Amino acid sequence: MVFERLKNKEKLYTVIVSLLGMCIFATEVDIHSQSLKDWVLVYILTGSVVLLNLFPIILPPKANSFSMDSAVYLATLFLYGLNFTLQVLFIFSLIELYRNQRMSAWRHLFNFSMYCLMISGAYYSFLFFDGNIGKINVHHLLPYLISLLVYFSINVLLIFLFFYFIGQIFKGALELGVLKEACVGYSVTLLLSMVLAILLSEEKYFGFTSVDYPKLYIRLP
């Protein structure tokens, strides 16, 4: 009886999160607002997210790993806003749906909706604390820190509730070591997202390589 109740709550929770994510996507995304050059950048960023998920960063001592796709989403969010970022997320989700067919479609939808909630939460918290979309201000880091904190908090909350409703609580989720690893991972995510945002703002398609590397070649005898 208890198992059936938890299963019903899990389904209800999944439906609610999925509906919220789809509503955010439907209200915030306008595919007609992008130019042809913008779509090229959308595809490039989507490709980078795909590669980051194919080749995650391995962490010692055990077979732990994490992907830096969140760094791409946050960098895109800081530079191009919510509409642009959700389009990158949507195309990646379609690719992931085709690539990972062993996972059920509703789980793909749930993951997509989770990211929609996380990205939109980070976006509006960034704006609320006077963040400026389109320009990276290294002298005013509070909006970036708050947006990352909101992004992380929504992620943890949604995952915690999911496991709660399926009857599997994280026994070690609040251990100090686990929290330290999470903080380090998200600190790296914020740092890399800002580095990527700076590179994208300087050279949209190729970053610093299109500027500095030719100069290095010229200096060689």
Coordinates of N, CA and C in Angstrom, one line a residue:
M1 N 0.8 -1.2 0.0 CA 0.0 0.0 0.0 C 0.9 1.3 0.0
V2 N 1.9 1.3 0.9 CA 2.8 2.4 0.9 C 3.6 2.5 -0.4
F3 N 4.0 1.4 -0.9 CA 4.7 1.4 -2.2 C 3.8 2.0 -3.3
E4 N 2.6 1.6 -3.4 CA 1.7 2.2 -4.4 C 1.5 3.7 -4.3
R5 N 1.4 4.1 -3.0 CA 1.3 5.6 -2.8 C 2.5 6.3 -3.3
L6 N 3.7 5.8 -2.9 CA 4.9 6.4 -3.4 C 5.0 6.4 -4.9
K7 N 4.6 5.4 -5.5 CA 4.6 5.3 -7.0 C 3.7 6.3 -7.6
N8 N 2.5 6.5 -7.0 CA 1.6 7.5 -7.5 C 2.1 8.9 -7.3
K9 N 2.8 9.1 -6.2 CA 3.4 10.4 -5.9 C 4.5 10.7 -6.9
E10 N 5.3 9.6 -7.2 CA 6.4 9.8 -8.2 C 5.8 10.2 -9.5
K11 N 4.8 9.5 -10.0 CA 4.2 9.9 -11.3 C 3.6 11.3 -11.3
L12 N 2.9 11.7 -10.2 CA 2.4 13.0 -10.1 C 3.5 14.1 -10.1
Y13 N 4.6 13.8 -9.3 CA 5.7 14.7 -9.3 C 6.4 14.9 -10.6
T14 N 6.5 13.7 -11.3 CA 7.1 13.8 -12.7 C 6.3 14.6 -13.6
V15 N 5.0 14.4 -13.6 CA 4.1 15.1 -14.5 C 4.1 16.6 -14.2
I16 N 4.1 17.0 -12.9 CA 4.2 18.4 -12.5 C 5.4 19.1 -13.0
V17 N 6.6 18.4 -12.7 CA 7.9 19.0 -13.2 C 7.9 19.1 -14.7
S18 N 7.5 18.1 -15.4 CA 7.5 18.1 -16.8 C 6.6 19.2 -17.4
L19 N 5.4 19.4 -16.8 CA 4.5 20.4 -17.3 C 5.1 21.8 -17.0
L20 N 5.7 22.0 -15.8 CA 6.3 23.3 -15.5 C 7.5 23.6 -16.5
G21 N 8.3 22.6 -16.8 CA 9.4 22.8 -17.7 C 8.9 23.1 -19.1
M22 N 7.9 22.4 -19.6 CA 7.3 22.7 -20.9 C 6.7 24.0 -21.0
C23 N 6.0 24.4 -20.0 CA 5.4 25.8 -19.9 C 6.4 26.9 -20.0
I24 N 7.5 26.7 -19.3 CA 8.6 27.7 -19.3 C 9.2 27.7 -20.7
F25 N 9.4 26.6 -21.3 CA 10.0 26.5 -22.7 C 9.0 27.2 -23.7
A26 N 7.7 26.9 -23.6 CA 6.7 27.4 -24.5 C 6.6 28.9 -24.4
T27 N 6.7 29.5 -23.2 CA 6.5 30.9 -23.0 C 7.8 31.7 -23.3
E28 N 8.9 31.1 -23.1 CA 10.2 31.9 -23.2 C 10.9 31.8 -24.5
V29 N 10.6 30.8 -25.3 CA 11.3 30.5 -26.5 C 10.6 31.1 -27.7
D30 N 11.4 31.8 -28.5 CA 10.8 32.3 -29.8 C 11.9 32.0 -30.9
I31 N 11.6 30.9 -31.7 CA 12.6 30.5 -32.7 C 12.7 31.4 -33.8
H32 N 11.7 32.3 -34.0 CA 11.8 33.3 -35.1 C 12.7 34.5 -34.8
S33 N 13.1 34.6 -33.6 CA 13.9 35.8 -33.2 C 15.4 35.6 -33.5
Q34 N 15.8 34.4 -33.9 CA 17.2 34.2 -34.2 C 17.5 34.4 -35.7
S35 N 18.7 35.0 -35.9 CA 19.2 35.2 -37.3 C 19.9 33.9 -37.7
L36 N 20.3 33.8 -39.0 CA 21.0 32.7 -39.5 C 22.4 32.5 -38.7
K37 N 23.1 33.6 -38.5 CA 24.3 33.5 -37.7 C 24.1 33.0 -36.3
D38 N 23.0 33.4 -35.7 CA 22.6 33.0 -34.4 C 22.4 31.4 -34.4
W39 N 21.7 30.9 -35.4 CA 21.5 29.5 -35.5 C 22.8 28.7 -35.6
V40 N 23.7 29.3 -36.3 CA 25.0 28.6 -36.4 C 25.7 28.5 -35.1
L41 N 25.6 29.6 -34.3 CA 26.1 29.5 -32.9 C 25.4 28.5 -32.0
V42 N 24.1 28.5 -32.2 CA 23.2 27.5 -31.4 C 23.7 26.1 -31.7
Y43 N 24.0 25.8 -33.0 CA 24.4 24.4 -33.3 C 25.8 24.1 -32.8
I44 N 26.7 25.1 -32.8 CA 28.0 25.0 -32.3 C 28.0 24.7 -30.8
L45 N 27.2 25.5 -30.1 CA 27.1 25.3 -28.6 C 26.4 23.9 -28.3
T46 N 25.4 23.5 -29.1 CA 24.8 22.2 -28.9 C 25.8 21.1 -29.1
G47 N 26.7 21.3 -30.1 CA 27.7 20.3 -30.4 C 28.7 20.2 -29.2
S48 N 29.0 21.3 -28.6 CA 29.9 21.3 -27.5 C 29.3 20.6 -26.3
V49 N 28.0 20.8 -26.1 CA 27.3 20.1 -25.0 C 27.3 18.6 -25.2
V50 N 27.1 18.2 -26.5 CA 27.1 16.8 -26.8 C 28.4 16.2 -26.5
L51 N 29.5 16.8 -26.9 CA 30.9 16.3 -26.7 C 31.2 16.3 -25.2
L52 N 30.7 17.3 -24.4 CA 31.0 17.3 -23.0 C 30.3 16.1 -22.3
N53 N 29.1 15.7 -22.8 CA 28.4 14.6 -22.2 C 29.0 13.2 -22.7
L54 N 29.6 13.2 -23.9 CA 30.3 12.0 -24.3 C 31.6 11.7 -23.6
F55 N 32.3 12.8 -23.2 CA 33.6 12.7 -22.6 C 33.6 13.5 -21.3
P56 N 32.9 12.9 -20.3 CA 32.9 13.5 -18.9 C 34.3 13.5 -18.3
I57 N 34.4 14.4 -17.3 CA 35.7 14.5 -16.5 C 35.7 13.4 -15.4
I58 N 36.7 12.6 -15.4 CA 36.8 11.5 -14.5 C 37.5 12.0 -13.2
L59 N 36.9 11.7 -12.1 CA 37.4 12.2 -10.8 C 37.9 11.0 -10.0
P60 N 39.1 11.1 -9.4 CA 39.7 10.1 -8.5 C 39.0 10.2 -7.2
P61 N 39.1 9.2 -6.3 CA 39.8 7.9 -6.5 C 38.9 6.8 -7.2
K62 N 37.6 7.0 -7.1 CA 36.7 6.0 -7.7 C 36.3 6.4 -9.1
A63 N 35.4 5.7 -9.7 CA 35.0 6.0 -11.0 C 33.9 7.1 -11.0
N64 N 34.2 8.2 -10.4 CA 33.3 9.3 -10.4 C 33.6 10.2 -11.6
S65 N 32.5 10.9 -12.0 CA 32.7 11.8 -13.1 C 31.6 12.9 -13.1
F66 N 31.9 14.0 -13.8 CA 30.9 15.0 -14.0 C 31.1 15.7 -15.3
S67 N 30.0 16.1 -15.8 CA 30.1 16.8 -17.1 C 30.0 18.3 -16.9
M68 N 30.7 19.0 -17.9 CA 30.7 20.5 -17.8 C 29.7 21.1 -18.7
D69 N 28.6 20.4 -19.0 CA 27.6 21.0 -19.9 C 26.9 22.2 -19.2
S70 N 26.9 22.2 -17.9 CA 26.3 23.3 -17.2 C 27.1 24.6 -17.4
A71 N 28.4 24.5 -17.6 CA 29.2 25.6 -17.8 C 28.8 26.3 -19.2
V72 N 28.5 25.5 -20.2 CA 28.1 26.0 -21.5 C 26.7 26.7 -21.3
Y73 N 25.8 26.0 -20.6 CA 24.5 26.6 -20.4 C 24.6 28.0 -19.7
L74 N 25.4 28.0 -18.6 CA 25.5 29.3 -17.9 C 26.2 30.4 -18.7
A75 N 27.2 30.0 -19.4 CA 27.9 31.0 -20.3 C 27.0 31.5 -21.3
T76 N 26.2 30.7 -21.9 CA 25.2 31.1 -23.0 C 24.2 32.0 -22.3
L77 N 23.8 31.6 -21.1 CA 22.8 32.4 -20.4 C 23.3 33.8 -20.1
F78 N 24.5 33.9 -19.6 CA 25.1 35.2 -19.3 C 25.2 36.1 -20.5
L79 N 25.5 35.5 -21.7 CA 25.8 36.3 -22.9 C 24.5 36.5 -23.7
Y80 N 23.7 35.5 -23.9 CA 22.6 35.6 -24.9 C 21.2 35.5 -24.3
G81 N 21.1 35.2 -23.0 CA 19.8 35.2 -22.4 C 19.1 33.9 -22.4
L82 N 17.9 33.9 -21.9 CA 17.1 32.6 -21.7 C 16.7 32.0 -23.0
N83 N 16.2 32.7 -23.9 CA 15.6 32.2 -25.2 C 16.7 31.4 -25.9
F84 N 17.9 32.0 -26.0 CA 19.0 31.3 -26.7 C 19.4 30.0 -26.0
T85 N 19.5 30.1 -24.7 CA 20.0 28.9 -23.9 C 19.0 27.8 -24.0
L86 N 17.7 28.1 -23.9 CA 16.7 27.0 -24.0 C 16.7 26.3 -25.3
Q87 N 17.0 27.1 -26.4 CA 17.1 26.5 -27.7 C 18.2 25.5 -27.8
V88 N 19.4 25.9 -27.2 CA 20.5 24.9 -27.2 C 20.1 23.7 -26.4
L89 N 19.5 23.9 -25.3 CA 19.0 22.7 -24.4 C 18.0 21.8 -25.2
F90 N 17.1 22.4 -25.9 CA 16.1 21.7 -26.6 C 16.7 20.8 -27.7
I91 N 17.6 21.4 -28.5 CA 18.3 20.6 -29.6 C 19.1 19.5 -29.0
F92 N 19.8 19.8 -27.9 CA 20.6 18.7 -27.3 C 19.7 17.6 -26.8
S93 N 18.6 18.0 -26.2 CA 17.7 17.0 -25.7 C 17.1 16.1 -26.8
L94 N 16.9 16.6 -28.0 CA 16.4 15.8 -29.1 C 17.5 14.8 -29.5
I95 N 18.8 15.3 -29.5 CA 19.9 14.4 -29.9 C 20.1 13.3 -28.9
E96 N 19.9 13.7 -27.6 CA 20.1 12.7 -26.5 C 18.9 11.7 -26.5
L97 N 17.7 12.1 -26.9 CA 16.6 11.2 -27.0 C 16.9 10.2 -28.1
Y98 N 17.5 10.6 -29.2 CA 17.8 9.7 -30.3 C 19.0 8.8 -29.9
R99 N 20.0 9.4 -29.3 CA 21.3 8.7 -28.9 C 21.1 7.6 -27.8
N100 N 20.3 8.0 -26.8 CA 20.1 7.2 -25.6 C 18.7 6.6 -25.6
Q101 N 18.4 5.7 -26.5 CA 17.1 5.2 -26.6 C 16.7 4.2 -25.5
R102 N 17.8 3.7 -24.8 CA 17.5 2.8 -23.7 C 16.7 3.5 -22.5
M103 N 16.9 4.8 -22.4 CA 16.2 5.6 -21.4 C 14.8 5.9 -21.9
S104 N 13.8 5.8 -21.1 CA 12.4 6.0 -21.5 C 12.2 7.5 -21.9
A105 N 11.2 7.7 -22.7 CA 11.0 9.1 -23.2 C 10.6 10.0 -22.1
W106 N 9.8 9.5 -21.1 CA 9.4 10.4 -20.0 C 10.6 10.8 -19.1
R107 N 11.6 10.0 -19.0 CA 12.8 10.4 -18.3 C 13.5 11.5 -19.0
H108 N 13.6 11.3 -20.3 CA 14.2 12.4 -21.2 C 13.4 13.7 -21.0
L109 N 12.1 13.6 -21.0 CA 11.3 14.8 -20.8 C 11.5 15.4 -19.4
F110 N 11.6 14.5 -18.4 CA 11.8 15.0 -17.0 C 13.2 15.7 -16.9
N111 N 14.2 15.2 -17.5 CA 15.5 15.8 -17.5 C 15.5 17.1 -18.2
F112 N 14.9 17.2 -19.3 CA 14.7 18.4 -20.1 C 14.0 19.5 -19.2
S113 N 12.9 19.1 -18.6 CA 12.2 20.0 -17.8 C 12.9 20.5 -16.6
M114 N 13.7 19.6 -16.0 CA 14.6 20.0 -14.9 C 15.6 21.1 -15.3
Y115 N 16.2 20.9 -16.4 CA 17.1 21.9 -16.9 C 16.4 23.2 -17.2
C116 N 15.2 23.1 -17.7 CA 14.5 24.4 -18.0 C 14.2 25.1 -16.7
L117 N 13.9 24.4 -15.7 CA 13.6 25.1 -14.4 C 14.9 25.6 -13.8
M118 N 16.0 24.9 -13.9 CA 17.3 25.3 -13.4 C 17.8 26.6 -14.1
I119 N 17.7 26.5 -15.4 CA 18.3 27.6 -16.2 C 17.4 28.9 -16.1
S120 N 16.1 28.7 -16.1 CA 15.2 29.9 -15.9 C 15.4 30.5 -14.5
G121 N 15.5 29.6 -13.5 CA 15.8 30.2 -12.1 C 17.1 30.9 -12.0
A122 N 18.1 30.4 -12.6 CA 19.4 31.1 -12.7 C 19.3 32.4 -13.4
Y123 N 18.5 32.4 -14.5 CA 18.4 33.6 -15.3 C 17.7 34.8 -14.6
Y124 N 16.6 34.5 -14.0 CA 15.8 35.5 -13.3 C 16.5 36.0 -12.0
S125 N 17.2 35.1 -11.3 CA 18.0 35.5 -10.2 C 19.2 36.4 -10.6
F126 N 19.7 36.1 -11.7 CA 20.8 36.9 -12.3 C 20.3 38.3 -12.6
L127 N 19.2 38.4 -13.2 CA 18.6 39.7 -13.5 C 18.2 40.5 -12.2
F128 N 17.6 39.7 -11.2 CA 17.2 40.3 -10.0 C 18.3 41.0 -9.2
F129 N 19.5 40.5 -9.3 CA 20.7 41.0 -8.7 C 21.5 41.9 -9.6
D130 N 20.8 42.5 -10.6 CA 21.4 43.5 -11.5 C 22.5 43.0 -12.4
G131 N 22.3 41.7 -12.8 CA 23.2 41.2 -13.8 C 22.9 41.7 -15.2
N132 N 23.9 41.9 -16.0 CA 23.8 42.5 -17.3 C 24.0 41.4 -18.4
I133 N 22.9 41.0 -19.0 CA 23.0 40.0 -20.1 C 23.8 40.6 -21.3
G134 N 24.7 39.8 -21.8 CA 25.5 40.3 -22.9 C 26.9 40.9 -22.6
K135 N 27.1 41.1 -21.4 CA 28.4 41.7 -21.0 C 28.9 41.1 -19.7
I136 N 30.1 40.5 -19.6 CA 30.7 39.9 -18.4 C 31.4 41.0 -17.6
N137 N 30.9 41.2 -16.4 CA 31.5 42.2 -15.5 C 32.2 41.5 -14.4
V138 N 33.5 41.4 -14.5 CA 34.3 40.7 -13.5 C 34.4 41.4 -12.2
H139 N 34.0 42.7 -12.2 CA 34.1 43.5 -11.0 C 32.8 43.5 -10.2
H140 N 31.8 42.8 -10.7 CA 30.5 42.6 -10.0 C 30.1 41.2 -10.1
L141 N 30.6 40.3 -9.2 CA 30.4 38.9 -9.3 C 29.2 38.4 -8.6
L142 N 28.6 39.2 -7.8 CA 27.4 38.7 -7.0 C 26.3 38.1 -7.8
P143 N 25.9 38.7 -9.0 CA 24.8 38.1 -9.8 C 25.2 36.7 -10.3
Y144 N 26.5 36.5 -10.6 CA 27.0 35.2 -11.2 C 26.9 34.2 -10.0
L145 N 27.4 34.6 -8.9 CA 27.4 33.7 -7.7 C 26.0 33.3 -7.3
I146 N 25.1 34.3 -7.3 CA 23.7 34.0 -6.9 C 23.0 33.1 -8.0
S147 N 23.2 33.3 -9.2 CA 22.6 32.5 -10.3 C 23.1 31.1 -10.2
L148 N 24.4 30.9 -9.9 CA 24.9 29.5 -9.8 C 24.3 28.9 -8.6
L149 N 24.2 29.6 -7.5 CA 23.6 29.1 -6.2 C 22.2 28.6 -6.5
V150 N 21.4 29.4 -7.2 CA 20.0 29.1 -7.5 C 20.0 27.9 -8.4
Y151 N 20.9 27.9 -9.4 CA 21.0 26.7 -10.4 C 21.2 25.4 -9.6
F152 N 22.2 25.5 -8.7 CA 22.6 24.3 -7.9 C 21.4 23.9 -6.9
S153 N 20.8 24.9 -6.3 CA 19.8 24.6 -5.3 C 18.5 23.9 -6.0
I154 N 18.1 24.5 -7.1 CA 17.0 23.8 -7.9 C 17.3 22.4 -8.3
N155 N 18.6 22.2 -8.7 CA 19.0 20.9 -9.1 C 18.9 19.9 -8.0
V156 N 19.5 20.3 -6.8 CA 19.5 19.4 -5.6 C 18.1 19.2 -5.2
L157 N 17.2 20.2 -5.1 CA 15.9 20.1 -4.6 C 15.0 19.1 -5.5
L158 N 15.1 19.3 -6.8 CA 14.4 18.4 -7.7 C 14.8 17.0 -7.7
I159 N 16.1 16.8 -7.6 CA 16.6 15.4 -7.5 C 16.2 14.8 -6.2
F160 N 16.4 15.5 -5.1 CA 16.0 15.0 -3.8 C 14.5 14.6 -3.7
L161 N 13.7 15.5 -4.2 CA 12.2 15.2 -4.2 C 11.9 13.9 -5.1
F162 N 12.6 13.8 -6.2 CA 12.4 12.6 -7.0 C 12.7 11.3 -6.3
F163 N 13.9 11.3 -5.6 CA 14.3 10.1 -4.9 C 13.4 9.9 -3.7
Y164 N 12.9 11.0 -3.1 CA 12.0 10.9 -2.0 C 10.7 10.2 -2.4
F165 N 10.2 10.6 -3.5 CA 8.9 10.0 -3.9 C 9.0 8.6 -4.5
I166 N 10.2 8.2 -4.8 CA 10.3 6.8 -5.2 C 10.8 5.9 -4.1
G167 N 10.9 6.6 -2.9 CA 11.2 5.8 -1.7 C 12.7 5.5 -1.4
Q168 N 13.6 6.3 -2.1 CA 15.0 6.1 -1.9 C 15.6 7.4 -1.5
I169 N 15.8 7.6 -0.2 CA 16.4 8.8 0.3 C 17.9 8.7 0.2
F170 N 18.6 9.8 -0.1 CA 20.1 9.8 -0.1 C 20.5 9.7 1.4
K171 N 21.1 8.6 1.7 CA 21.6 8.4 3.1 C 22.9 9.3 3.3
G172 N 23.7 9.4 2.3 CA 24.9 10.1 2.5 C 25.0 11.4 1.8
A173 N 23.8 11.9 1.4 CA 23.7 13.2 0.6 C 24.2 14.4 1.3
L174 N 24.0 14.4 2.6 CA 24.3 15.6 3.4 C 25.7 15.4 4.2
E175 N 26.5 14.4 3.8 CA 27.8 14.3 4.4 C 28.7 15.4 4.0
L176 N 29.6 15.8 4.8 CA 30.5 16.9 4.6 C 31.3 16.7 3.3
G177 N 31.8 15.4 3.1 CA 32.6 15.2 2.0 C 31.9 15.3 0.7
V178 N 30.6 14.8 0.7 CA 29.8 14.9 -0.5 C 29.5 16.4 -0.9
L179 N 29.2 17.2 0.2 CA 28.9 18.6 0.0 C 30.2 19.3 -0.5
K180 N 31.4 19.0 0.0 CA 32.6 19.6 -0.5 C 32.8 19.3 -2.0
E181 N 32.6 18.1 -2.4 CA 32.8 17.7 -3.8 C 31.8 18.5 -4.7
A182 N 30.6 18.6 -4.2 CA 29.6 19.3 -5.0 C 30.0 20.8 -5.1
C183 N 30.4 21.4 -4.0 CA 30.8 22.8 -4.0 C 32.0 23.0 -5.0
V184 N 33.0 22.1 -4.9 CA 34.1 22.2 -5.8 C 33.7 22.1 -7.3
G185 N 32.8 21.1 -7.5 CA 32.4 20.9 -8.9 C 31.6 22.1 -9.4
Y186 N 30.7 22.7 -8.6 CA 30.0 23.9 -9.1 C 30.8 25.1 -9.1
S187 N 31.8 25.2 -8.3 CA 32.8 26.4 -8.4 C 33.5 26.3 -9.7
V188 N 34.0 25.1 -10.1 CA 34.7 25.0 -11.4 C 33.7 25.3 -12.5
T189 N 32.5 24.9 -12.3 CA 31.5 25.2 -13.4 C 31.3 26.7 -13.6
L190 N 31.2 27.4 -12.4 CA 31.1 28.9 -12.5 C 32.3 29.5 -13.2
L191 N 33.5 29.1 -12.8 CA 34.7 29.6 -13.3 C 34.8 29.4 -14.8
L192 N 34.5 28.2 -15.2 CA 34.6 27.8 -16.6 C 33.5 28.5 -17.5
S193 N 32.4 28.7 -16.9 CA 31.3 29.4 -17.6 C 31.7 30.8 -17.9
M194 N 32.3 31.5 -16.9 CA 32.7 32.9 -17.1 C 33.9 33.0 -18.1
V195 N 34.8 32.0 -18.0 CA 35.9 32.0 -19.0 C 35.3 31.8 -20.4
L196 N 34.4 30.8 -20.5 CA 33.8 30.6 -21.9 C 33.0 31.8 -22.3
A197 N 32.3 32.5 -21.4 CA 31.5 33.6 -21.8 C 32.5 34.8 -22.3
I198 N 33.6 34.9 -21.6 CA 34.6 36.0 -22.1 C 35.1 35.6 -23.4
L199 N 35.4 34.3 -23.7 CA 36.0 33.9 -25.0 C 34.9 34.1 -26.1
L200 N 33.7 33.8 -25.8 CA 32.6 33.9 -26.7 C 32.3 35.4 -27.0
S201 N 32.4 36.2 -26.0 CA 32.2 37.6 -26.3 C 33.3 38.3 -27.1
E202 N 34.5 37.7 -27.0 CA 35.6 38.2 -27.8 C 35.6 37.7 -29.2
E203 N 35.5 36.4 -29.3 CA 35.5 35.7 -30.6 C 34.4 34.7 -30.6
K204 N 33.3 35.0 -31.2 CA 32.0 34.3 -31.0 C 32.2 32.8 -31.4
Y205 N 32.8 32.5 -32.5 CA 32.8 31.1 -33.0 C 34.1 30.3 -32.6
F206 N 35.2 31.0 -32.5 CA 36.4 30.2 -32.2 C 37.2 30.6 -31.0
G207 N 36.6 31.5 -30.2 CA 37.3 31.9 -28.9 C 38.6 32.5 -29.2
F208 N 39.6 32.3 -28.3 CA 40.9 33.0 -28.4 C 41.7 32.4 -29.4
T209 N 41.5 31.2 -29.9 CA 42.4 30.5 -30.9 C 42.5 31.3 -32.2
S210 N 41.4 31.9 -32.6 CA 41.4 32.7 -33.9 C 42.1 34.0 -33.8
V211 N 42.5 34.4 -32.6 CA 43.2 35.7 -32.4 C 44.6 35.5 -32.1
D212 N 44.9 34.6 -31.1 CA 46.3 34.5 -30.6 C 47.1 33.6 -31.3
Y213 N 46.6 32.4 -31.8 CA 47.4 31.4 -32.4 C 48.0 31.9 -33.7
P214 N 47.3 32.6 -34.6 CA 48.0 33.1 -35.8 C 49.2 34.0 -35.4
K215 N 49.0 34.8 -34.4 CA 50.1 35.7 -33.9 C 51.3 34.9 -33.5
L216 N 51.1 33.7 -32.9 CA 52.2 32.9 -32.4 C 52.9 32.3 -33.7
Y217 N 52.1 31.9 -34.7 CA 52.7 31.4 -35.9 C 53.6 32.4 -36.6
I218 N 53.2 33.6 -36.6 CA 53.9 34.7 -37.3 C 55.3 34.9 -36.6
R219 N 55.3 34.8 -35.3 CA 56.5 35.1 -34.5 C 57.6 34.0 -34.7
L220 N 57.1 32.8 -35.1 CA 58.1 31.7 -35.3 C 59.0 32.0 -36.4
P221 N 60.3 31.7 -36.3 CA 61.3 31.9 -37.3 C 61.1 30.9 -38.5

